[in-house]
Amino acid sequence: ETGVTQTPRHLVMGMTNKKSLKCEQHLGHNAMYWYKQSAKKPLELMFVYNFKEQTENNSVPSRFSPECPNSSHLFLHLHTLQPEDSALYLCASSQLAGGRATSTDTQYFGPGTRLTVL
Amino acid sequence: LAKTTQPISMDSYEGQEVNITCSHNNIATNDYITWYQQFPSQGPRFIIQGYKTKVTNEVASLFIPADRKSSTLSLPRVSLSDTAVYYCLVESAGRRALTFGSGTRLQVQP
């Protein structure tokens, strides 16, 4: 148990469906992330939120829409996905230190949502 | 961002020491080296982090030479439960790695 939970753990959806993935962190962190892990590709960073503000979008298609209402919750809204979007979607959180950093922040990952697009 | 290179896979036996080396030739001054472990269908888990020389915790040791262009993760006495994929990341505060790379798949045999 890492302190980061994700729901649902498994999701099957059609290409015309709209669904949302939810992530919640209980660690008091100020940054949250979405990653995608496909079967044949490395783990890829999708979005970064610092203090609820999106600071990075790694060229993700608009059919993926993130939402961060507060520093503990992160959503990924999905619509009109393609079969190649089937993957393990991982959420992570970290604590970004203010001022001079003595190390870089460690990420804590959730268990992931296994998404299958039919 | 620094690119990392690791062996695709390694095999070992229970009780042996395993050393996994990662190359990161264009590491920047502010970058730290972090290793994660991932089991199938789970998120990666932090193992160890270092900047230079040697770092040791209850799980592993991390050796970083003076030029910092490579690092070696050392797992002292592996068990079957250490079978996983191990990722080497080079990051600095506020500058996240965009990909974890392919990692090293470690298979521990009885």
PDB file of C-alpha atoms in Angstrom:
ATOM      1  CA  GLU A   1       0.000   0.000   0.000  1.00  0.00           C
ATOM      2  CA  THR A   2       1.665   3.185  -1.214  1.00  0.00           C
ATOM      3  CA  GLY A   3      -0.912   5.745  -0.099  1.00  0.00           C
ATOM      4  CA  VAL A   4      -2.088   6.281  -3.675  1.00  0.00           C
ATOM      5  CA  THR A   5      -5.346   4.643  -4.719  1.00  0.00           C
ATOM      6  CA  GLN A   6      -6.846   4.320  -8.176  1.00  0.00           C
ATOM      7  CA  THR A   7     -10.326   3.359  -9.313  1.00  0.00           C
ATOM      8  CA  PRO A   8     -11.453   1.416 -11.142  1.00  0.00           C
ATOM      9  CA  ARG A   9      -8.728  -1.224 -11.266  1.00  0.00           C
ATOM     10  CA  HIS A  10     -10.062  -2.594 -14.547  1.00  0.00           C
ATOM     11  CA  LEU A  11     -12.133  -0.879 -17.232  1.00  0.00           C
ATOM     12  CA  VAL A  12     -13.467  -2.066 -20.562  1.00  0.00           C
ATOM     13  CA  MET A  13     -15.006   0.547 -22.813  1.00  0.00           C
ATOM     14  CA  GLY A  14     -16.144   1.013 -26.366  1.00  0.00           C
ATOM     15  CA  MET A  15     -14.705   3.662 -28.634  1.00  0.00           C
ATOM     16  CA  THR A  16     -17.804   5.864 -28.273  1.00  0.00           C
ATOM     17  CA  ASN A  17     -17.995   5.692 -24.484  1.00  0.00           C
ATOM     18  CA  LYS A  18     -17.040   8.366 -21.999  1.00  0.00           C
ATOM     19  CA  LYS A  19     -15.417   7.248 -18.775  1.00  0.00           C
ATOM     20  CA  SER A  20     -13.202   8.675 -16.046  1.00  0.00           C
ATOM     21  CA  LEU A  21     -10.288   7.311 -14.063  1.00  0.00           C
ATOM     22  CA  LYS A  22      -9.844   8.477 -10.507  1.00  0.00           C
ATOM     23  CA  CYS A  23      -6.728   8.815  -8.392  1.00  0.00           C
ATOM     24  CA  GLU A  24      -6.484   9.826  -4.746  1.00  0.00           C
ATOM     25  CA  GLN A  25      -3.359  10.314  -2.685  1.00  0.00           C
ATOM     26  CA  HIS A  26      -3.334  10.224   1.122  1.00  0.00           C
ATOM     27  CA  LEU A  27       0.254  11.404   1.523  1.00  0.00           C
ATOM     28  CA  GLY A  28      -0.197  15.171   1.643  1.00  0.00           C
ATOM     29  CA  HIS A  29       1.819  15.612  -1.540  1.00  0.00           C
ATOM     30  CA  ASN A  30       1.605  18.687  -3.746  1.00  0.00           C
ATOM     31  CA  ALA A  31       2.239  17.133  -7.167  1.00  0.00           C
ATOM     32  CA  MET A  32       0.361  14.445  -9.094  1.00  0.00           C
ATOM     33  CA  TYR A  33       1.025  12.658 -12.362  1.00  0.00           C
ATOM     34  CA  TRP A  34      -0.609  10.457 -14.985  1.00  0.00           C
ATOM     35  CA  TYR A  35       1.471   7.838 -16.780  1.00  0.00           C
ATOM     36  CA  LYS A  36       0.617   5.396 -19.541  1.00  0.00           C
ATOM     37  CA  GLN A  37       2.211   1.961 -19.833  1.00  0.00           C
ATOM     38  CA  SER A  38       1.446   0.092 -23.029  1.00  0.00           C
ATOM     39  CA  ALA A  39       2.412  -3.500 -23.644  1.00  0.00           C
ATOM     40  CA  LYS A  40       5.167  -2.642 -26.062  1.00  0.00           C
ATOM     41  CA  LYS A  41       6.290   0.788 -24.919  1.00  0.00           C
ATOM     42  CA  PRO A  42       8.101   2.192 -21.893  1.00  0.00           C
ATOM     43  CA  LEU A  43       6.213   3.913 -19.126  1.00  0.00           C
ATOM     44  CA  GLU A  44       5.376   7.392 -20.491  1.00  0.00           C
ATOM     45  CA  LEU A  45       4.571  10.553 -18.579  1.00  0.00           C
ATOM     46  CA  MET A  46       1.281  12.099 -19.742  1.00  0.00           C
ATOM     47  CA  PHE A  47       0.440  14.990 -17.415  1.00  0.00           C
ATOM     48  CA  VAL A  48       1.965  16.759 -14.429  1.00  0.00           C
ATOM     49  CA  TYR A  49       0.093  18.838 -11.863  1.00  0.00           C
ATOM     50  CA  ASN A  50       1.894  21.003  -9.323  1.00  0.00           C
ATOM     51  CA  PHE A  51      -0.323  22.574  -6.660  1.00  0.00           C
ATOM     52  CA  LYS A  52      -3.396  21.767  -8.822  1.00  0.00           C
ATOM     53  CA  GLU A  53      -1.952  23.561 -11.843  1.00  0.00           C
ATOM     54  CA  GLN A  54      -1.068  21.595 -14.950  1.00  0.00           C
ATOM     55  CA  THR A  55       2.595  22.155 -15.663  1.00  0.00           C
ATOM     56  CA  GLU A  56       3.243  19.536 -18.297  1.00  0.00           C
ATOM     57  CA  ASN A  57       1.332  17.893 -21.115  1.00  0.00           C
ATOM     58  CA  ASN A  58       3.544  15.422 -22.909  1.00  0.00           C
ATOM     59  CA  SER A  59       1.862  15.778 -26.322  1.00  0.00           C
ATOM     60  CA  VAL A  60      -1.160  13.800 -25.210  1.00  0.00           C
ATOM     61  CA  PRO A  61      -4.163  13.629 -27.608  1.00  0.00           C
ATOM     62  CA  SER A  62      -7.191  15.679 -26.606  1.00  0.00           C
ATOM     63  CA  ARG A  63      -9.308  12.548 -26.130  1.00  0.00           C
ATOM     64  CA  PHE A  64      -7.527  12.363 -22.749  1.00  0.00           C
ATOM     65  CA  SER A  65      -8.581  15.213 -20.472  1.00  0.00           C
ATOM     66  CA  PRO A  66      -7.073  15.557 -16.988  1.00  0.00           C
ATOM     67  CA  GLU A  67      -8.680  17.310 -14.046  1.00  0.00           C
ATOM     68  CA  CYS A  68      -7.156  18.146 -10.692  1.00  0.00           C
ATOM     69  CA  PRO A  69      -9.779  19.711  -8.380  1.00  0.00           C
ATOM     70  CA  ASN A  70      -7.454  19.700  -5.366  1.00  0.00           C
ATOM     71  CA  SER A  71      -4.010  18.445  -4.457  1.00  0.00           C
ATOM     72  CA  SER A  72      -5.347  15.065  -3.295  1.00  0.00           C
ATOM     73  CA  HIS A  73      -7.450  14.097  -6.294  1.00  0.00           C
ATOM     74  CA  LEU A  74      -6.672  13.611  -9.961  1.00  0.00           C
ATOM     75  CA  PHE A  75      -8.985  12.472 -12.724  1.00  0.00           C
ATOM     76  CA  LEU A  76      -8.430  11.377 -16.287  1.00  0.00           C
ATOM     77  CA  HIS A  77     -11.514  11.812 -18.453  1.00  0.00           C
ATOM     78  CA  LEU A  78     -11.648   9.560 -21.492  1.00  0.00           C
ATOM     79  CA  HIS A  79     -13.755   9.977 -24.629  1.00  0.00           C
ATOM     80  CA  THR A  80     -13.727   8.504 -28.122  1.00  0.00           C
ATOM     81  CA  LEU A  81     -10.685   6.402 -27.386  1.00  0.00           C
ATOM     82  CA  GLN A  82      -8.983   4.089 -29.860  1.00  0.00           C
ATOM     83  CA  PRO A  83      -8.013   0.439 -29.366  1.00  0.00           C
ATOM     84  CA  GLU A  84      -4.335   1.487 -29.260  1.00  0.00           C
ATOM     85  CA  ASP A  85      -5.144   3.450 -26.095  1.00  0.00           C
ATOM     86  CA  SER A  86      -5.524   0.164 -24.248  1.00  0.00           C
ATOM     87  CA  ALA A  87      -2.876   0.205 -21.551  1.00  0.00           C
ATOM     88  CA  LEU A  88      -2.150   0.377 -17.830  1.00  0.00           C
ATOM     89  CA  TYR A  89      -2.742   3.934 -16.615  1.00  0.00           C
ATOM     90  CA  LEU A  90      -0.763   4.820 -13.546  1.00  0.00           C
ATOM     91  CA  CYS A  91      -1.161   7.727 -11.181  1.00  0.00           C
ATOM     92  CA  ALA A  92       1.665   8.964  -8.972  1.00  0.00           C
ATOM     93  CA  SER A  93       2.254  11.711  -6.448  1.00  0.00           C
ATOM     94  CA  SER A  94       5.286  13.415  -4.947  1.00  0.00           C
ATOM     95  CA  GLN A  95       6.242  16.228  -2.636  1.00  0.00           C
ATOM     96  CA  LEU A  96       8.045  19.023  -4.429  1.00  0.00           C
ATOM     97  CA  ALA A  97      10.396  20.776  -2.038  1.00  0.00           C
ATOM     98  CA  GLY A  98      10.468  24.550  -1.988  1.00  0.00           C
ATOM     99  CA  GLY A  99      13.696  26.457  -2.154  1.00  0.00           C
ATOM    100  CA  ARG A 100      16.993  24.706  -2.736  1.00  0.00           C
ATOM    101  CA  ALA A 101      16.400  21.035  -3.381  1.00  0.00           C
ATOM    102  CA  THR A 102      18.740  18.567  -1.678  1.00  0.00           C
ATOM    103  CA  SER A 103      17.378  15.728  -3.738  1.00  0.00           C
ATOM    104  CA  THR A 104      14.731  15.223  -6.307  1.00  0.00           C
ATOM    105  CA  ASP A 105      11.281  14.195  -5.223  1.00  0.00           C
ATOM    106  CA  THR A 106      10.370  10.526  -5.055  1.00  0.00           C
ATOM    107  CA  GLN A 107       7.190   9.437  -6.751  1.00  0.00           C
ATOM    108  CA  TYR A 108       4.685   7.107  -5.142  1.00  0.00           C
ATOM    109  CA  PHE A 109       2.621   5.146  -7.620  1.00  0.00           C
ATOM    110  CA  GLY A 110      -0.872   3.748  -7.402  1.00  0.00           C
ATOM    111  CA  PRO A 111      -1.739   0.219  -8.553  1.00  0.00           C
ATOM    112  CA  GLY A 112      -2.986   1.435 -11.926  1.00  0.00           C
ATOM    113  CA  THR A 113      -6.133   1.025 -13.999  1.00  0.00           C
ATOM    114  CA  ARG A 114      -6.001  -1.626 -16.696  1.00  0.00           C
ATOM    115  CA  LEU A 115      -7.952  -0.108 -19.607  1.00  0.00           C
ATOM    116  CA  THR A 116      -9.187  -2.075 -22.586  1.00  0.00           C
ATOM    117  CA  VAL A 117     -10.757  -0.225 -25.512  1.00  0.00           C
ATOM    118  CA  LEU A 118     -12.854  -2.377 -27.810  1.00  0.00           C
TER     119      LEU A 118
ATOM    120  CA  LEU B   1      16.903  15.415 -20.477  1.00  0.00           C
ATOM    121  CA  ALA B   2      19.490  12.722 -19.814  1.00  0.00           C
ATOM    122  CA  LYS B   3      18.968   9.481 -21.725  1.00  0.00           C
ATOM    123  CA  THR B   4      19.593   6.249 -19.849  1.00  0.00           C
ATOM    124  CA  THR B   5      20.750   2.880 -21.164  1.00  0.00           C
ATOM    125  CA  GLN B   6      20.346  -0.379 -19.252  1.00  0.00           C
ATOM    126  CA  PRO B   7      20.642  -4.057 -20.161  1.00  0.00           C
ATOM    127  CA  ILE B   8      17.320  -5.439 -21.356  1.00  0.00           C
ATOM    128  CA  SER B   9      17.449  -8.481 -19.097  1.00  0.00           C
ATOM    129  CA  MET B  10      19.519 -10.321 -16.498  1.00  0.00           C
ATOM    130  CA  ASP B  11      19.310 -13.745 -14.900  1.00  0.00           C
ATOM    131  CA  SER B  12      20.455 -14.727 -11.438  1.00  0.00           C
ATOM    132  CA  TYR B  13      20.011 -17.353  -8.745  1.00  0.00           C
ATOM    133  CA  GLU B  14      18.722 -17.009  -5.231  1.00  0.00           C
ATOM    134  CA  GLY B  15      21.318 -15.800  -2.752  1.00  0.00           C
ATOM    135  CA  GLN B  16      23.538 -14.170  -5.357  1.00  0.00           C
ATOM    136  CA  GLU B  17      24.461 -10.512  -5.575  1.00  0.00           C
ATOM    137  CA  VAL B  18      23.073  -8.754  -8.637  1.00  0.00           C
ATOM    138  CA  ASN B  19      24.549  -5.605 -10.122  1.00  0.00           C
ATOM    139  CA  ILE B  20      22.613  -3.644 -12.739  1.00  0.00           C
ATOM    140  CA  THR B  21      24.453  -0.834 -14.482  1.00  0.00           C
ATOM    141  CA  CYS B  22      22.850   2.198 -16.083  1.00  0.00           C
ATOM    142  CA  SER B  23      24.611   4.594 -18.457  1.00  0.00           C
ATOM    143  CA  HIS B  24      23.651   8.276 -18.471  1.00  0.00           C
ATOM    144  CA  ASN B  25      26.380  10.084 -20.369  1.00  0.00           C
ATOM    145  CA  ASN B  26      24.677  13.478 -20.546  1.00  0.00           C
ATOM    146  CA  ILE B  27      23.644  13.747 -16.912  1.00  0.00           C
ATOM    147  CA  ALA B  28      23.334  17.367 -15.789  1.00  0.00           C
ATOM    148  CA  THR B  29      24.783  18.940 -12.661  1.00  0.00           C
ATOM    149  CA  ASN B  30      21.432  19.123 -10.888  1.00  0.00           C
ATOM    150  CA  ASP B  31      20.306  15.608 -11.821  1.00  0.00           C
ATOM    151  CA  TYR B  32      19.853  12.791  -9.331  1.00  0.00           C
ATOM    152  CA  ILE B  33      19.788   9.094 -10.136  1.00  0.00           C
ATOM    153  CA  THR B  34      16.774   7.139  -8.934  1.00  0.00           C
ATOM    154  CA  TRP B  35      15.996   3.445  -9.251  1.00  0.00           C
ATOM    155  CA  TYR B  36      12.513   1.970  -9.244  1.00  0.00           C
ATOM    156  CA  GLN B  37      11.256  -1.617  -9.144  1.00  0.00           C
ATOM    157  CA  GLN B  38       8.097  -2.757 -10.907  1.00  0.00           C
ATOM    158  CA  PHE B  39       6.180  -6.017 -10.608  1.00  0.00           C
ATOM    159  CA  PRO B  40       3.658  -7.039 -13.315  1.00  0.00           C
ATOM    160  CA  SER B  41       0.424  -5.041 -13.277  1.00  0.00           C
ATOM    161  CA  GLN B  42       1.625  -2.803 -10.439  1.00  0.00           C
ATOM    162  CA  GLY B  43       3.022   0.699 -10.268  1.00  0.00           C
ATOM    163  CA  PRO B  44       6.783   1.230  -9.902  1.00  0.00           C
ATOM    164  CA  ARG B  45       8.170   1.362  -6.386  1.00  0.00           C
ATOM    165  CA  PHE B  46      11.084   3.554  -5.259  1.00  0.00           C
ATOM    166  CA  ILE B  47      14.230   1.627  -4.309  1.00  0.00           C
ATOM    167  CA  ILE B  48      17.072   4.090  -3.887  1.00  0.00           C
ATOM    168  CA  GLN B  49      18.358   7.497  -4.971  1.00  0.00           C
ATOM    169  CA  GLY B  50      21.785   9.067  -5.101  1.00  0.00           C
ATOM    170  CA  TYR B  51      23.856  11.936  -6.449  1.00  0.00           C
ATOM    171  CA  LYS B  52      27.435  10.710  -6.150  1.00  0.00           C
ATOM    172  CA  THR B  53      29.651   8.062  -4.492  1.00  0.00           C
ATOM    173  CA  LYS B  54      27.724   5.398  -2.610  1.00  0.00           C
ATOM    174  CA  VAL B  55      24.293   5.218  -1.049  1.00  0.00           C
ATOM    175  CA  THR B  56      22.990   2.242   0.912  1.00  0.00           C
ATOM    176  CA  ASN B  57      19.619   1.447   2.415  1.00  0.00           C
ATOM    177  CA  GLU B  58      17.953  -1.691   3.751  1.00  0.00           C
ATOM    178  CA  VAL B  59      17.132  -2.886   0.252  1.00  0.00           C
ATOM    179  CA  ALA B  60      20.045  -2.006  -2.022  1.00  0.00           C
ATOM    180  CA  SER B  61      23.214  -0.046  -2.639  1.00  0.00           C
ATOM    181  CA  LEU B  62      23.842   2.494  -5.361  1.00  0.00           C
ATOM    182  CA  PHE B  63      27.341   3.153  -6.658  1.00  0.00           C
ATOM    183  CA  ILE B  64      28.043   6.313  -8.658  1.00  0.00           C
ATOM    184  CA  PRO B  65      31.545   7.043  -9.981  1.00  0.00           C
ATOM    185  CA  ALA B  66      33.059  10.500  -9.857  1.00  0.00           C
ATOM    186  CA  ASP B  67      32.116  11.393 -13.442  1.00  0.00           C
ATOM    187  CA  ARG B  68      28.478  10.344 -12.756  1.00  0.00           C
ATOM    188  CA  LYS B  69      28.090   9.046 -16.310  1.00  0.00           C
ATOM    189  CA  SER B  70      26.910   5.684 -15.017  1.00  0.00           C
ATOM    190  CA  SER B  71      25.500   4.113 -11.881  1.00  0.00           C
ATOM    191  CA  THR B  72      25.196   0.576 -10.545  1.00  0.00           C
ATOM    192  CA  LEU B  73      22.327  -0.771  -8.504  1.00  0.00           C
ATOM    193  CA  SER B  74      23.472  -3.604  -6.258  1.00  0.00           C
ATOM    194  CA  LEU B  75      20.998  -6.073  -4.756  1.00  0.00           C
ATOM    195  CA  PRO B  76      22.953  -8.001  -2.098  1.00  0.00           C
ATOM    196  CA  ARG B  77      21.289 -11.400  -1.865  1.00  0.00           C
ATOM    197  CA  VAL B  78      18.404 -11.761  -4.253  1.00  0.00           C
ATOM    198  CA  SER B  79      15.391 -13.958  -3.699  1.00  0.00           C
ATOM    199  CA  LEU B  80      12.647 -15.127  -6.027  1.00  0.00           C
ATOM    200  CA  SER B  81      10.557 -12.128  -4.985  1.00  0.00           C
ATOM    201  CA  ASP B  82      13.157  -9.785  -6.481  1.00  0.00           C
ATOM    202  CA  THR B  83      12.101 -10.913  -9.959  1.00  0.00           C
ATOM    203  CA  ALA B  84      10.894  -7.640 -11.484  1.00  0.00           C
ATOM    204  CA  VAL B  85      11.758  -4.863 -13.897  1.00  0.00           C
ATOM    205  CA  TYR B  86      14.237  -2.301 -12.604  1.00  0.00           C
ATOM    206  CA  TYR B  87      14.291   1.240 -13.976  1.00  0.00           C
ATOM    207  CA  CYS B  88      17.032   3.831 -13.764  1.00  0.00           C
ATOM    208  CA  LEU B  89      15.887   7.453 -13.953  1.00  0.00           C
ATOM    209  CA  VAL B  90      17.854  10.663 -14.162  1.00  0.00           C
ATOM    210  CA  GLU B  91      15.869  13.653 -12.935  1.00  0.00           C
ATOM    211  CA  SER B  92      16.207  16.943 -11.163  1.00  0.00           C
ATOM    212  CA  ALA B  93      13.802  18.832  -8.952  1.00  0.00           C
ATOM    213  CA  GLY B  94      10.936  20.026 -11.136  1.00  0.00           C
ATOM    214  CA  ARG B  95      12.302  18.325 -14.254  1.00  0.00           C
ATOM    215  CA  ARG B  96      10.567  14.987 -14.554  1.00  0.00           C
ATOM    216  CA  ALA B  97      11.809  12.228 -16.876  1.00  0.00           C
ATOM    217  CA  LEU B  98       9.330  11.847 -19.728  1.00  0.00           C
ATOM    218  CA  THR B  99       9.806   8.102 -19.930  1.00  0.00           C
ATOM    219  CA  PHE B 100      11.071   5.375 -17.657  1.00  0.00           C
ATOM    220  CA  GLY B 101      12.936   3.720 -20.497  1.00  0.00           C
ATOM    221  CA  SER B 102      12.767  -0.002 -21.135  1.00  0.00           C
ATOM    222  CA  GLY B 103      14.254  -1.017 -17.781  1.00  0.00           C
ATOM    223  CA  THR B 104      16.094  -4.246 -16.921  1.00  0.00           C
ATOM    224  CA  ARG B 105      14.051  -7.392 -16.481  1.00  0.00           C
ATOM    225  CA  LEU B 106      15.647  -9.413 -13.676  1.00  0.00           C
ATOM    226  CA  GLN B 107      14.732 -13.091 -13.443  1.00  0.00           C
ATOM    227  CA  VAL B 108      15.796 -14.867 -10.263  1.00  0.00           C
ATOM    228  CA  GLN B 109      15.889 -18.651 -10.427  1.00  0.00           C
ATOM    229  CA  PRO B 110      15.729 -21.063  -7.461  1.00  0.00           C
TER     230      PRO B 110
END
